[in-house]
Amino acid sequence: MIDGVTLRRSREGDLPVVVQVVGEAALFSRPELKVERVSYPVMTPPAAVGVLESIYWKPEFRYEIVAIEVLRPIRQFTIRRNETTDVAPLAEAIKGTRRVDTVAHRDQRNAVCLRDVAYRIHAHMVPAAHADKPASAYRDQLRRRVRRGACFQRPYLGTREFSAEFGWPDDTVGRQHDLHEDIGIMLHSIHRDGGGGSPRMEWFSARVQAGVLYVPQRGMELALPGGGV
């Protein structure tokens, strides 16, 4: 429950698990801006899923984000980042059959990022059809890993150079109750079961209310300009 609002429960009637993350910087790029990188003012649900999967992941379940609390004031800064315009397909990158010349294809872009961020992630762990354990077993394992500080890889906030620290929720960190903002269309989730190997993307109209981004259970599949889904 957040300020008297009961969060969405799982099918079994359980409350979501909670993980707190902090970082010196973050970049959650808005998809409608093609040239410069401009961050959303808050963490996106797929970024939250990425943080949780870095801590604990198994093919027997998936994460369903319920809400994201903004724990620190929104502060922005601008940097110039080196990117490459030549990206190898994933299959070739895994095999190591293609070399990417980052010097020849280097491109400098400005990025509007977030500084000194902290979030509290509320999520359900939804077992797959082939799962051999109940959801409670996976939740307990996640909690144990969070308490120990264990992770498969270092979590990051939107981009790998902005690493994140994670831990058990700290109630001494105050939420931004005065933060109310319509953010616009935000990526809800990515499903990699689409036909032809292309992922399906769901979107939703995001709004932060009293420092909390509430995420609906399902989004809408939208056709984006420029050859999107």
mmCIF file of the C-alpha atoms, coordinates in Angstrom:
data_MODEL
# 
_entry.id   MODEL 
# 
loop_
_atom_site.group_PDB 
_atom_site.id 
_atom_site.type_symbol 
_atom_site.label_atom_id 
_atom_site.label_alt_id 
_atom_site.label_comp_id 
_atom_site.label_asym_id 
_atom_site.label_entity_id 
_atom_site.label_seq_id 
_atom_site.pdbx_PDB_ins_code 
_atom_site.Cartn_x 
_atom_site.Cartn_y 
_atom_site.Cartn_z 
_atom_site.occupancy 
_atom_site.B_iso_or_equiv 
_atom_site.pdbx_formal_charge 
_atom_site.auth_seq_id 
_atom_site.auth_comp_id 
_atom_site.auth_asym_id 
_atom_site.auth_atom_id 
_atom_site.pdbx_PDB_model_num 
ATOM 1   C CA . MET A 1 1   ? 0.000  0.000   0.000   1.00 0.00 ? 1   MET A CA 1 
ATOM 2   C CA . ILE A 1 2   ? 1.298  3.465   -0.963  1.00 0.00 ? 2   ILE A CA 1 
ATOM 3   C CA . ASP A 1 3   ? -0.411 6.464   0.671   1.00 0.00 ? 3   ASP A CA 1 
ATOM 4   C CA . GLY A 1 4   ? -3.592 4.501   1.158   1.00 0.00 ? 4   GLY A CA 1 
ATOM 5   C CA . VAL A 1 5   ? -3.595 3.121   -2.410  1.00 0.00 ? 5   VAL A CA 1 
ATOM 6   C CA . THR A 1 6   ? -3.473 -0.673  -2.500  1.00 0.00 ? 6   THR A CA 1 
ATOM 7   C CA . LEU A 1 7   ? -1.151 -1.968  -5.191  1.00 0.00 ? 7   LEU A CA 1 
ATOM 8   C CA . ARG A 1 8   ? -2.314 -4.579  -7.656  1.00 0.00 ? 8   ARG A CA 1 
ATOM 9   C CA . ARG A 1 9   ? -2.017 -8.063  -6.227  1.00 0.00 ? 9   ARG A CA 1 
ATOM 10  C CA . SER A 1 10  ? -0.944 -11.174 -8.087  1.00 0.00 ? 10  SER A CA 1 
ATOM 11  C CA . ARG A 1 11  ? -3.329 -13.874 -9.241  1.00 0.00 ? 11  ARG A CA 1 
ATOM 12  C CA . GLU A 1 12  ? -2.600 -15.716 -6.005  1.00 0.00 ? 12  GLU A CA 1 
ATOM 13  C CA . GLY A 1 13  ? -3.455 -12.609 -3.979  1.00 0.00 ? 13  GLY A CA 1 
ATOM 14  C CA . ASP A 1 14  ? 0.137  -11.745 -3.010  1.00 0.00 ? 14  ASP A CA 1 
ATOM 15  C CA . LEU A 1 15  ? 1.564  -8.244  -2.734  1.00 0.00 ? 15  LEU A CA 1 
ATOM 16  C CA . PRO A 1 16  ? 4.499  -7.332  -5.007  1.00 0.00 ? 16  PRO A CA 1 
ATOM 17  C CA . VAL A 1 17  ? 8.127  -7.663  -3.974  1.00 0.00 ? 17  VAL A CA 1 
ATOM 18  C CA . VAL A 1 18  ? 10.042 -4.417  -3.445  1.00 0.00 ? 18  VAL A CA 1 
ATOM 19  C CA . VAL A 1 19  ? 13.631 -3.563  -4.410  1.00 0.00 ? 19  VAL A CA 1 
ATOM 20  C CA . GLN A 1 20  ? 15.301 -0.180  -4.002  1.00 0.00 ? 20  GLN A CA 1 
ATOM 21  C CA . VAL A 1 21  ? 17.943 1.085   -6.457  1.00 0.00 ? 21  VAL A CA 1 
ATOM 22  C CA . VAL A 1 22  ? 20.137 4.194   -6.415  1.00 0.00 ? 22  VAL A CA 1 
ATOM 23  C CA . GLY A 1 23  ? 22.669 5.617   -8.827  1.00 0.00 ? 23  GLY A CA 1 
ATOM 24  C CA . GLU A 1 24  ? 24.756 8.669   -9.601  1.00 0.00 ? 24  GLU A CA 1 
ATOM 25  C CA . ALA A 1 25  ? 23.145 9.025   -13.047 1.00 0.00 ? 25  ALA A CA 1 
ATOM 26  C CA . ALA A 1 26  ? 20.544 7.483   -15.344 1.00 0.00 ? 26  ALA A CA 1 
ATOM 27  C CA . LEU A 1 27  ? 19.405 7.702   -18.965 1.00 0.00 ? 27  LEU A CA 1 
ATOM 28  C CA . PHE A 1 28  ? 15.996 6.303   -19.935 1.00 0.00 ? 28  PHE A CA 1 
ATOM 29  C CA . SER A 1 29  ? 15.847 7.445   -23.569 1.00 0.00 ? 29  SER A CA 1 
ATOM 30  C CA . ARG A 1 30  ? 12.582 8.663   -25.076 1.00 0.00 ? 30  ARG A CA 1 
ATOM 31  C CA . PRO A 1 31  ? 11.999 6.706   -28.329 1.00 0.00 ? 31  PRO A CA 1 
ATOM 32  C CA . GLU A 1 32  ? 10.457 9.600   -30.269 1.00 0.00 ? 32  GLU A CA 1 
ATOM 33  C CA . LEU A 1 33  ? 13.731 11.584  -30.276 1.00 0.00 ? 33  LEU A CA 1 
ATOM 34  C CA . LYS A 1 34  ? 16.022 10.086  -32.910 1.00 0.00 ? 34  LYS A CA 1 
ATOM 35  C CA . VAL A 1 35  ? 19.149 12.261  -32.826 1.00 0.00 ? 35  VAL A CA 1 
ATOM 36  C CA . GLU A 1 36  ? 19.781 13.405  -29.266 1.00 0.00 ? 36  GLU A CA 1 
ATOM 37  C CA . ARG A 1 37  ? 19.214 11.232  -26.207 1.00 0.00 ? 37  ARG A CA 1 
ATOM 38  C CA . VAL A 1 38  ? 16.693 12.771  -23.826 1.00 0.00 ? 38  VAL A CA 1 
ATOM 39  C CA . SER A 1 39  ? 15.749 10.853  -20.710 1.00 0.00 ? 39  SER A CA 1 
ATOM 40  C CA . TYR A 1 40  ? 12.290 10.329  -19.306 1.00 0.00 ? 40  TYR A CA 1 
ATOM 41  C CA . PRO A 1 41  ? 12.076 12.011  -15.884 1.00 0.00 ? 41  PRO A CA 1 
ATOM 42  C CA . VAL A 1 42  ? 11.506 8.608   -14.255 1.00 0.00 ? 42  VAL A CA 1 
ATOM 43  C CA . MET A 1 43  ? 12.582 5.010   -14.706 1.00 0.00 ? 43  MET A CA 1 
ATOM 44  C CA . THR A 1 44  ? 10.695 3.015   -17.342 1.00 0.00 ? 44  THR A CA 1 
ATOM 45  C CA . PRO A 1 45  ? 9.151  -0.418  -16.620 1.00 0.00 ? 45  PRO A CA 1 
ATOM 46  C CA . PRO A 1 46  ? 11.551 -2.276  -19.001 1.00 0.00 ? 46  PRO A CA 1 
ATOM 47  C CA . ALA A 1 47  ? 14.504 -0.618  -17.248 1.00 0.00 ? 47  ALA A CA 1 
ATOM 48  C CA . ALA A 1 48  ? 13.095 -1.802  -13.915 1.00 0.00 ? 48  ALA A CA 1 
ATOM 49  C CA . VAL A 1 49  ? 12.761 -5.333  -15.328 1.00 0.00 ? 49  VAL A CA 1 
ATOM 50  C CA . GLY A 1 50  ? 16.391 -5.145  -16.464 1.00 0.00 ? 50  GLY A CA 1 
ATOM 51  C CA . VAL A 1 51  ? 17.528 -4.242  -12.946 1.00 0.00 ? 51  VAL A CA 1 
ATOM 52  C CA . LEU A 1 52  ? 15.576 -7.124  -11.399 1.00 0.00 ? 52  LEU A CA 1 
ATOM 53  C CA . GLU A 1 53  ? 16.773 -9.638  -14.001 1.00 0.00 ? 53  GLU A CA 1 
ATOM 54  C CA . SER A 1 54  ? 20.356 -8.598  -13.287 1.00 0.00 ? 54  SER A CA 1 
ATOM 55  C CA . ILE A 1 55  ? 19.769 -9.596  -9.670  1.00 0.00 ? 55  ILE A CA 1 
ATOM 56  C CA . TYR A 1 56  ? 17.798 -12.805 -10.229 1.00 0.00 ? 56  TYR A CA 1 
ATOM 57  C CA . TRP A 1 57  ? 16.555 -14.364 -13.463 1.00 0.00 ? 57  TRP A CA 1 
ATOM 58  C CA . LYS A 1 58  ? 15.201 -17.766 -14.459 1.00 0.00 ? 58  LYS A CA 1 
ATOM 59  C CA . PRO A 1 59  ? 13.235 -18.819 -17.556 1.00 0.00 ? 59  PRO A CA 1 
ATOM 60  C CA . GLU A 1 60  ? 10.548 -20.195 -15.231 1.00 0.00 ? 60  GLU A CA 1 
ATOM 61  C CA . PHE A 1 61  ? 9.134  -16.744 -14.435 1.00 0.00 ? 61  PHE A CA 1 
ATOM 62  C CA . ARG A 1 62  ? 8.898  -13.166 -15.647 1.00 0.00 ? 62  ARG A CA 1 
ATOM 63  C CA . TYR A 1 63  ? 8.685  -9.818  -13.853 1.00 0.00 ? 63  TYR A CA 1 
ATOM 64  C CA . GLU A 1 64  ? 5.530  -7.714  -14.010 1.00 0.00 ? 64  GLU A CA 1 
ATOM 65  C CA . ILE A 1 65  ? 6.141  -4.145  -12.826 1.00 0.00 ? 65  ILE A CA 1 
ATOM 66  C CA . VAL A 1 66  ? 3.346  -2.710  -10.682 1.00 0.00 ? 66  VAL A CA 1 
ATOM 67  C CA . ALA A 1 67  ? 4.681  0.681   -9.560  1.00 0.00 ? 67  ALA A CA 1 
ATOM 68  C CA . ILE A 1 68  ? 7.905  2.721   -9.411  1.00 0.00 ? 68  ILE A CA 1 
ATOM 69  C CA . GLU A 1 69  ? 8.408  5.271   -6.634  1.00 0.00 ? 69  GLU A CA 1 
ATOM 70  C CA . VAL A 1 70  ? 10.592 8.322   -7.293  1.00 0.00 ? 70  VAL A CA 1 
ATOM 71  C CA . LEU A 1 71  ? 12.631 8.884   -4.122  1.00 0.00 ? 71  LEU A CA 1 
ATOM 72  C CA . ARG A 1 72  ? 14.769 11.904  -5.042  1.00 0.00 ? 72  ARG A CA 1 
ATOM 73  C CA . PRO A 1 73  ? 14.156 15.224  -6.833  1.00 0.00 ? 73  PRO A CA 1 
ATOM 74  C CA . ILE A 1 74  ? 14.495 15.154  -10.622 1.00 0.00 ? 74  ILE A CA 1 
ATOM 75  C CA . ARG A 1 75  ? 17.797 16.767  -11.600 1.00 0.00 ? 75  ARG A CA 1 
ATOM 76  C CA . GLN A 1 76  ? 19.162 16.812  -15.144 1.00 0.00 ? 76  GLN A CA 1 
ATOM 77  C CA . PHE A 1 77  ? 22.576 17.295  -16.734 1.00 0.00 ? 77  PHE A CA 1 
ATOM 78  C CA . THR A 1 78  ? 23.934 17.126  -20.277 1.00 0.00 ? 78  THR A CA 1 
ATOM 79  C CA . ILE A 1 79  ? 26.886 15.110  -21.545 1.00 0.00 ? 79  ILE A CA 1 
ATOM 80  C CA . ARG A 1 80  ? 28.296 14.204  -24.956 1.00 0.00 ? 80  ARG A CA 1 
ATOM 81  C CA . ARG A 1 81  ? 28.608 10.473  -25.579 1.00 0.00 ? 81  ARG A CA 1 
ATOM 82  C CA . ASN A 1 82  ? 30.464 8.496   -28.238 1.00 0.00 ? 82  ASN A CA 1 
ATOM 83  C CA . GLU A 1 83  ? 28.207 6.040   -30.051 1.00 0.00 ? 83  GLU A CA 1 
ATOM 84  C CA . THR A 1 84  ? 28.623 3.849   -33.115 1.00 0.00 ? 84  THR A CA 1 
ATOM 85  C CA . THR A 1 85  ? 26.410 3.904   -36.174 1.00 0.00 ? 85  THR A CA 1 
ATOM 86  C CA . ASP A 1 86  ? 27.399 0.332   -37.107 1.00 0.00 ? 86  ASP A CA 1 
ATOM 87  C CA . VAL A 1 87  ? 25.854 -2.343  -34.895 1.00 0.00 ? 87  VAL A CA 1 
ATOM 88  C CA . ALA A 1 88  ? 26.434 -6.039  -35.540 1.00 0.00 ? 88  ALA A CA 1 
ATOM 89  C CA . PRO A 1 89  ? 23.398 -8.355  -35.472 1.00 0.00 ? 89  PRO A CA 1 
ATOM 90  C CA . LEU A 1 90  ? 23.118 -10.337 -32.251 1.00 0.00 ? 90  LEU A CA 1 
ATOM 91  C CA . ALA A 1 91  ? 23.779 -13.696 -33.955 1.00 0.00 ? 91  ALA A CA 1 
ATOM 92  C CA . GLU A 1 92  ? 27.016 -12.405 -35.514 1.00 0.00 ? 92  GLU A CA 1 
ATOM 93  C CA . ALA A 1 93  ? 28.078 -10.759 -32.249 1.00 0.00 ? 93  ALA A CA 1 
ATOM 94  C CA . ILE A 1 94  ? 27.661 -14.040 -30.350 1.00 0.00 ? 94  ILE A CA 1 
ATOM 95  C CA . LYS A 1 95  ? 29.639 -15.994 -32.949 1.00 0.00 ? 95  LYS A CA 1 
ATOM 96  C CA . GLY A 1 96  ? 32.298 -13.306 -33.183 1.00 0.00 ? 96  GLY A CA 1 
ATOM 97  C CA . THR A 1 97  ? 32.195 -13.429 -36.976 1.00 0.00 ? 97  THR A CA 1 
ATOM 98  C CA . ARG A 1 98  ? 31.971 -9.683  -37.485 1.00 0.00 ? 98  ARG A CA 1 
ATOM 99  C CA . ARG A 1 99  ? 34.211 -6.912  -36.242 1.00 0.00 ? 99  ARG A CA 1 
ATOM 100 C CA . VAL A 1 100 ? 32.728 -3.453  -35.594 1.00 0.00 ? 100 VAL A CA 1 
ATOM 101 C CA . ASP A 1 101 ? 35.082 -0.553  -36.282 1.00 0.00 ? 101 ASP A CA 1 
ATOM 102 C CA . THR A 1 102 ? 33.976 1.932   -33.631 1.00 0.00 ? 102 THR A CA 1 
ATOM 103 C CA . VAL A 1 103 ? 36.552 4.515   -34.721 1.00 0.00 ? 103 VAL A CA 1 
ATOM 104 C CA . ALA A 1 104 ? 35.380 4.635   -38.335 1.00 0.00 ? 104 ALA A CA 1 
ATOM 105 C CA . HIS A 1 105 ? 31.716 4.689   -37.364 1.00 0.00 ? 105 HIS A CA 1 
ATOM 106 C CA . ARG A 1 106 ? 31.949 6.878   -34.288 1.00 0.00 ? 106 ARG A CA 1 
ATOM 107 C CA . ASP A 1 107 ? 29.194 9.422   -33.769 1.00 0.00 ? 107 ASP A CA 1 
ATOM 108 C CA . GLN A 1 108 ? 29.037 11.966  -30.957 1.00 0.00 ? 108 GLN A CA 1 
ATOM 109 C CA . ARG A 1 109 ? 25.608 12.757  -29.538 1.00 0.00 ? 109 ARG A CA 1 
ATOM 110 C CA . ASN A 1 110 ? 24.403 14.936  -26.718 1.00 0.00 ? 110 ASN A CA 1 
ATOM 111 C CA . ALA A 1 111 ? 22.374 13.288  -23.977 1.00 0.00 ? 111 ALA A CA 1 
ATOM 112 C CA . VAL A 1 112 ? 20.121 14.851  -21.345 1.00 0.00 ? 112 VAL A CA 1 
ATOM 113 C CA . CYS A 1 113 ? 20.488 12.530  -18.337 1.00 0.00 ? 113 CYS A CA 1 
ATOM 114 C CA . LEU A 1 114 ? 19.274 12.340  -14.749 1.00 0.00 ? 114 LEU A CA 1 
ATOM 115 C CA . ARG A 1 115 ? 21.555 12.971  -11.792 1.00 0.00 ? 115 ARG A CA 1 
ATOM 116 C CA . ASP A 1 116 ? 21.529 11.387  -8.320  1.00 0.00 ? 116 ASP A CA 1 
ATOM 117 C CA . VAL A 1 117 ? 18.510 9.099   -8.730  1.00 0.00 ? 117 VAL A CA 1 
ATOM 118 C CA . ALA A 1 118 ? 16.771 6.629   -6.420  1.00 0.00 ? 118 ALA A CA 1 
ATOM 119 C CA . TYR A 1 119 ? 13.752 4.434   -7.087  1.00 0.00 ? 119 TYR A CA 1 
ATOM 120 C CA . ARG A 1 120 ? 11.688 1.835   -5.285  1.00 0.00 ? 120 ARG A CA 1 
ATOM 121 C CA . ILE A 1 121 ? 10.480 -0.909  -7.647  1.00 0.00 ? 121 ILE A CA 1 
ATOM 122 C CA . HIS A 1 122 ? 7.321  -2.914  -6.914  1.00 0.00 ? 122 HIS A CA 1 
ATOM 123 C CA . ALA A 1 123 ? 6.928  -6.035  -9.076  1.00 0.00 ? 123 ALA A CA 1 
ATOM 124 C CA . HIS A 1 124 ? 5.214  -9.407  -9.297  1.00 0.00 ? 124 HIS A CA 1 
ATOM 125 C CA . MET A 1 125 ? 7.043  -12.584 -10.289 1.00 0.00 ? 125 MET A CA 1 
ATOM 126 C CA . VAL A 1 126 ? 4.739  -14.437 -12.667 1.00 0.00 ? 126 VAL A CA 1 
ATOM 127 C CA . PRO A 1 127 ? 5.566  -18.152 -13.105 1.00 0.00 ? 127 PRO A CA 1 
ATOM 128 C CA . ALA A 1 128 ? 5.595  -19.601 -16.624 1.00 0.00 ? 128 ALA A CA 1 
ATOM 129 C CA . ALA A 1 129 ? 3.560  -22.613 -17.646 1.00 0.00 ? 129 ALA A CA 1 
ATOM 130 C CA . HIS A 1 130 ? 6.600  -24.904 -17.271 1.00 0.00 ? 130 HIS A CA 1 
ATOM 131 C CA . ALA A 1 131 ? 7.587  -23.599 -13.819 1.00 0.00 ? 131 ALA A CA 1 
ATOM 132 C CA . ASP A 1 132 ? 8.141  -26.364 -11.256 1.00 0.00 ? 132 ASP A CA 1 
ATOM 133 C CA . LYS A 1 133 ? 7.876  -24.101 -8.187  1.00 0.00 ? 133 LYS A CA 1 
ATOM 134 C CA . PRO A 1 134 ? 5.253  -21.668 -6.874  1.00 0.00 ? 134 PRO A CA 1 
ATOM 135 C CA . ALA A 1 135 ? 5.766  -17.924 -7.160  1.00 0.00 ? 135 ALA A CA 1 
ATOM 136 C CA . SER A 1 136 ? 6.532  -17.705 -3.420  1.00 0.00 ? 136 SER A CA 1 
ATOM 137 C CA . ALA A 1 137 ? 9.686  -19.788 -3.879  1.00 0.00 ? 137 ALA A CA 1 
ATOM 138 C CA . TYR A 1 138 ? 11.050 -17.393 -6.520  1.00 0.00 ? 138 TYR A CA 1 
ATOM 139 C CA . ARG A 1 139 ? 10.132 -14.362 -4.391  1.00 0.00 ? 139 ARG A CA 1 
ATOM 140 C CA . ASP A 1 140 ? 12.029 -15.785 -1.417  1.00 0.00 ? 140 ASP A CA 1 
ATOM 141 C CA . GLN A 1 141 ? 15.073 -16.409 -3.574  1.00 0.00 ? 141 GLN A CA 1 
ATOM 142 C CA . LEU A 1 142 ? 14.991 -12.846 -4.901  1.00 0.00 ? 142 LEU A CA 1 
ATOM 143 C CA . ARG A 1 143 ? 14.735 -11.451 -1.375  1.00 0.00 ? 143 ARG A CA 1 
ATOM 144 C CA . ARG A 1 144 ? 17.708 -13.523 -0.228  1.00 0.00 ? 144 ARG A CA 1 
ATOM 145 C CA . ARG A 1 145 ? 19.823 -12.314 -3.145  1.00 0.00 ? 145 ARG A CA 1 
ATOM 146 C CA . VAL A 1 146 ? 18.851 -8.687  -2.501  1.00 0.00 ? 146 VAL A CA 1 
ATOM 147 C CA . ARG A 1 147 ? 19.792 -8.992  1.185   1.00 0.00 ? 147 ARG A CA 1 
ATOM 148 C CA . ARG A 1 148 ? 23.166 -10.527 0.256   1.00 0.00 ? 148 ARG A CA 1 
ATOM 149 C CA . GLY A 1 149 ? 23.812 -8.040  -2.533  1.00 0.00 ? 149 GLY A CA 1 
ATOM 150 C CA . ALA A 1 150 ? 24.152 -10.891 -5.037  1.00 0.00 ? 150 ALA A CA 1 
ATOM 151 C CA . CYS A 1 151 ? 23.581 -10.357 -8.762  1.00 0.00 ? 151 CYS A CA 1 
ATOM 152 C CA . PHE A 1 152 ? 24.339 -12.071 -12.067 1.00 0.00 ? 152 PHE A CA 1 
ATOM 153 C CA . GLN A 1 153 ? 25.680 -8.821  -13.514 1.00 0.00 ? 153 GLN A CA 1 
ATOM 154 C CA . ARG A 1 154 ? 25.929 -5.255  -12.270 1.00 0.00 ? 154 ARG A CA 1 
ATOM 155 C CA . PRO A 1 155 ? 22.523 -3.551  -12.708 1.00 0.00 ? 155 PRO A CA 1 
ATOM 156 C CA . TYR A 1 156 ? 22.481 -0.310  -14.662 1.00 0.00 ? 156 TYR A CA 1 
ATOM 157 C CA . LEU A 1 157 ? 20.042 2.552   -15.118 1.00 0.00 ? 157 LEU A CA 1 
ATOM 158 C CA . GLY A 1 158 ? 19.179 2.780   -18.796 1.00 0.00 ? 158 GLY A CA 1 
ATOM 159 C CA . THR A 1 159 ? 22.701 2.550   -20.152 1.00 0.00 ? 159 THR A CA 1 
ATOM 160 C CA . ARG A 1 160 ? 25.660 0.465   -18.994 1.00 0.00 ? 160 ARG A CA 1 
ATOM 161 C CA . GLU A 1 161 ? 27.920 3.350   -17.979 1.00 0.00 ? 161 GLU A CA 1 
ATOM 162 C CA . PHE A 1 162 ? 25.376 4.339   -15.314 1.00 0.00 ? 162 PHE A CA 1 
ATOM 163 C CA . SER A 1 163 ? 25.633 1.458   -12.856 1.00 0.00 ? 163 SER A CA 1 
ATOM 164 C CA . ALA A 1 164 ? 23.247 1.099   -9.924  1.00 0.00 ? 164 ALA A CA 1 
ATOM 165 C CA . GLU A 1 165 ? 23.387 -0.012  -6.311  1.00 0.00 ? 165 GLU A CA 1 
ATOM 166 C CA . PHE A 1 166 ? 20.473 -2.072  -5.045  1.00 0.00 ? 166 PHE A CA 1 
ATOM 167 C CA . GLY A 1 167 ? 19.235 -3.180  -1.680  1.00 0.00 ? 167 GLY A CA 1 
ATOM 168 C CA . TRP A 1 168 ? 16.342 -3.725  0.679   1.00 0.00 ? 168 TRP A CA 1 
ATOM 169 C CA . PRO A 1 169 ? 13.783 -0.866  0.796   1.00 0.00 ? 169 PRO A CA 1 
ATOM 170 C CA . ASP A 1 170 ? 14.909 1.949   3.069   1.00 0.00 ? 170 ASP A CA 1 
ATOM 171 C CA . ASP A 1 171 ? 11.909 3.717   4.605   1.00 0.00 ? 171 ASP A CA 1 
ATOM 172 C CA . THR A 1 172 ? 14.085 6.656   5.677   1.00 0.00 ? 172 THR A CA 1 
ATOM 173 C CA . VAL A 1 173 ? 14.288 7.858   2.065   1.00 0.00 ? 173 VAL A CA 1 
ATOM 174 C CA . GLY A 1 174 ? 11.356 10.177  1.390   1.00 0.00 ? 174 GLY A CA 1 
ATOM 175 C CA . ARG A 1 175 ? 9.342  10.061  -1.794  1.00 0.00 ? 175 ARG A CA 1 
ATOM 176 C CA . GLN A 1 176 ? 8.692  13.121  -3.960  1.00 0.00 ? 176 GLN A CA 1 
ATOM 177 C CA . HIS A 1 177 ? 5.055  13.640  -2.937  1.00 0.00 ? 177 HIS A CA 1 
ATOM 178 C CA . ASP A 1 178 ? 4.831  16.947  -4.818  1.00 0.00 ? 178 ASP A CA 1 
ATOM 179 C CA . LEU A 1 179 ? 5.790  15.360  -8.150  1.00 0.00 ? 179 LEU A CA 1 
ATOM 180 C CA . HIS A 1 180 ? 2.783  15.215  -10.510 1.00 0.00 ? 180 HIS A CA 1 
ATOM 181 C CA . GLU A 1 181 ? 3.548  14.984  -14.224 1.00 0.00 ? 181 GLU A CA 1 
ATOM 182 C CA . ASP A 1 182 ? 2.075  13.607  -17.438 1.00 0.00 ? 182 ASP A CA 1 
ATOM 183 C CA . ILE A 1 183 ? 5.011  11.913  -19.140 1.00 0.00 ? 183 ILE A CA 1 
ATOM 184 C CA . GLY A 1 184 ? 3.326  10.809  -22.350 1.00 0.00 ? 184 GLY A CA 1 
ATOM 185 C CA . ILE A 1 185 ? 3.686  7.489   -24.139 1.00 0.00 ? 185 ILE A CA 1 
ATOM 186 C CA . MET A 1 186 ? 6.130  5.128   -22.412 1.00 0.00 ? 186 MET A CA 1 
ATOM 187 C CA . LEU A 1 187 ? 7.286  1.624   -23.228 1.00 0.00 ? 187 LEU A CA 1 
ATOM 188 C CA . HIS A 1 188 ? 5.389  -0.888  -21.094 1.00 0.00 ? 188 HIS A CA 1 
ATOM 189 C CA . SER A 1 189 ? 6.970  -4.214  -22.009 1.00 0.00 ? 189 SER A CA 1 
ATOM 190 C CA . ILE A 1 190 ? 8.844  -6.105  -24.721 1.00 0.00 ? 190 ILE A CA 1 
ATOM 191 C CA . HIS A 1 191 ? 7.695  -9.583  -25.785 1.00 0.00 ? 191 HIS A CA 1 
ATOM 192 C CA . ARG A 1 192 ? 10.133 -11.623 -27.841 1.00 0.00 ? 192 ARG A CA 1 
ATOM 193 C CA . ASP A 1 193 ? 7.573  -14.126 -29.084 1.00 0.00 ? 193 ASP A CA 1 
ATOM 194 C CA . GLY A 1 194 ? 6.607  -12.110 -32.158 1.00 0.00 ? 194 GLY A CA 1 
ATOM 195 C CA . GLY A 1 195 ? 6.478  -13.629 -35.617 1.00 0.00 ? 195 GLY A CA 1 
ATOM 196 C CA . GLY A 1 196 ? 9.599  -13.527 -37.755 1.00 0.00 ? 196 GLY A CA 1 
ATOM 197 C CA . GLY A 1 197 ? 11.803 -13.000 -34.736 1.00 0.00 ? 197 GLY A CA 1 
ATOM 198 C CA . SER A 1 198 ? 10.739 -9.371  -34.280 1.00 0.00 ? 198 SER A CA 1 
ATOM 199 C CA . PRO A 1 199 ? 9.729  -8.370  -30.731 1.00 0.00 ? 199 PRO A CA 1 
ATOM 200 C CA . ARG A 1 200 ? 6.279  -7.093  -29.827 1.00 0.00 ? 200 ARG A CA 1 
ATOM 201 C CA . MET A 1 201 ? 6.192  -3.867  -27.856 1.00 0.00 ? 201 MET A CA 1 
ATOM 202 C CA . GLU A 1 202 ? 3.414  -2.636  -25.615 1.00 0.00 ? 202 GLU A CA 1 
ATOM 203 C CA . TRP A 1 203 ? 3.025  1.027   -24.615 1.00 0.00 ? 203 TRP A CA 1 
ATOM 204 C CA . PHE A 1 204 ? 0.973  3.000   -22.106 1.00 0.00 ? 204 PHE A CA 1 
ATOM 205 C CA . SER A 1 205 ? 0.162  6.600   -21.226 1.00 0.00 ? 205 SER A CA 1 
ATOM 206 C CA . ALA A 1 206 ? 2.404  7.298   -18.244 1.00 0.00 ? 206 ALA A CA 1 
ATOM 207 C CA . ARG A 1 207 ? 1.657  9.698   -15.416 1.00 0.00 ? 207 ARG A CA 1 
ATOM 208 C CA . VAL A 1 208 ? 3.446  10.244  -12.122 1.00 0.00 ? 208 VAL A CA 1 
ATOM 209 C CA . GLN A 1 209 ? 1.064  10.884  -9.211  1.00 0.00 ? 209 GLN A CA 1 
ATOM 210 C CA . ALA A 1 210 ? 2.526  12.018  -5.881  1.00 0.00 ? 210 ALA A CA 1 
ATOM 211 C CA . GLY A 1 211 ? 5.915  10.642  -6.875  1.00 0.00 ? 211 GLY A CA 1 
ATOM 212 C CA . VAL A 1 212 ? 4.646  7.236   -8.028  1.00 0.00 ? 212 VAL A CA 1 
ATOM 213 C CA . LEU A 1 213 ? 4.464  5.840   -11.557 1.00 0.00 ? 213 LEU A CA 1 
ATOM 214 C CA . TYR A 1 214 ? 1.637  3.281   -11.567 1.00 0.00 ? 214 TYR A CA 1 
ATOM 215 C CA . VAL A 1 215 ? 2.039  0.697   -14.331 1.00 0.00 ? 215 VAL A CA 1 
ATOM 216 C CA . PRO A 1 216 ? -1.070 -1.024  -15.768 1.00 0.00 ? 216 PRO A CA 1 
ATOM 217 C CA . GLN A 1 217 ? -1.109 -4.784  -16.100 1.00 0.00 ? 217 GLN A CA 1 
ATOM 218 C CA . ARG A 1 218 ? -1.196 -4.583  -19.897 1.00 0.00 ? 218 ARG A CA 1 
ATOM 219 C CA . GLY A 1 219 ? -0.233 -1.972  -22.460 1.00 0.00 ? 219 GLY A CA 1 
ATOM 220 C CA . MET A 1 220 ? -1.252 -1.363  -26.061 1.00 0.00 ? 220 MET A CA 1 
ATOM 221 C CA . GLU A 1 221 ? 0.630  -2.465  -29.160 1.00 0.00 ? 221 GLU A CA 1 
ATOM 222 C CA . LEU A 1 222 ? 1.276  0.650   -31.250 1.00 0.00 ? 222 LEU A CA 1 
ATOM 223 C CA . ALA A 1 223 ? 2.720  1.125   -34.710 1.00 0.00 ? 223 ALA A CA 1 
ATOM 224 C CA . LEU A 1 224 ? 5.513  3.665   -34.360 1.00 0.00 ? 224 LEU A CA 1 
ATOM 225 C CA . PRO A 1 225 ? 6.599  6.056   -37.131 1.00 0.00 ? 225 PRO A CA 1 
ATOM 226 C CA . GLY A 1 226 ? 9.599  5.006   -39.142 1.00 0.00 ? 226 GLY A CA 1 
ATOM 227 C CA . GLY A 1 227 ? 9.033  1.276   -39.316 1.00 0.00 ? 227 GLY A CA 1 
ATOM 228 C CA . GLY A 1 228 ? 8.212  0.455   -35.712 1.00 0.00 ? 228 GLY A CA 1 
ATOM 229 C CA . VAL A 1 229 ? 6.091  -2.390  -34.521 1.00 0.00 ? 229 VAL A CA 1 
# 
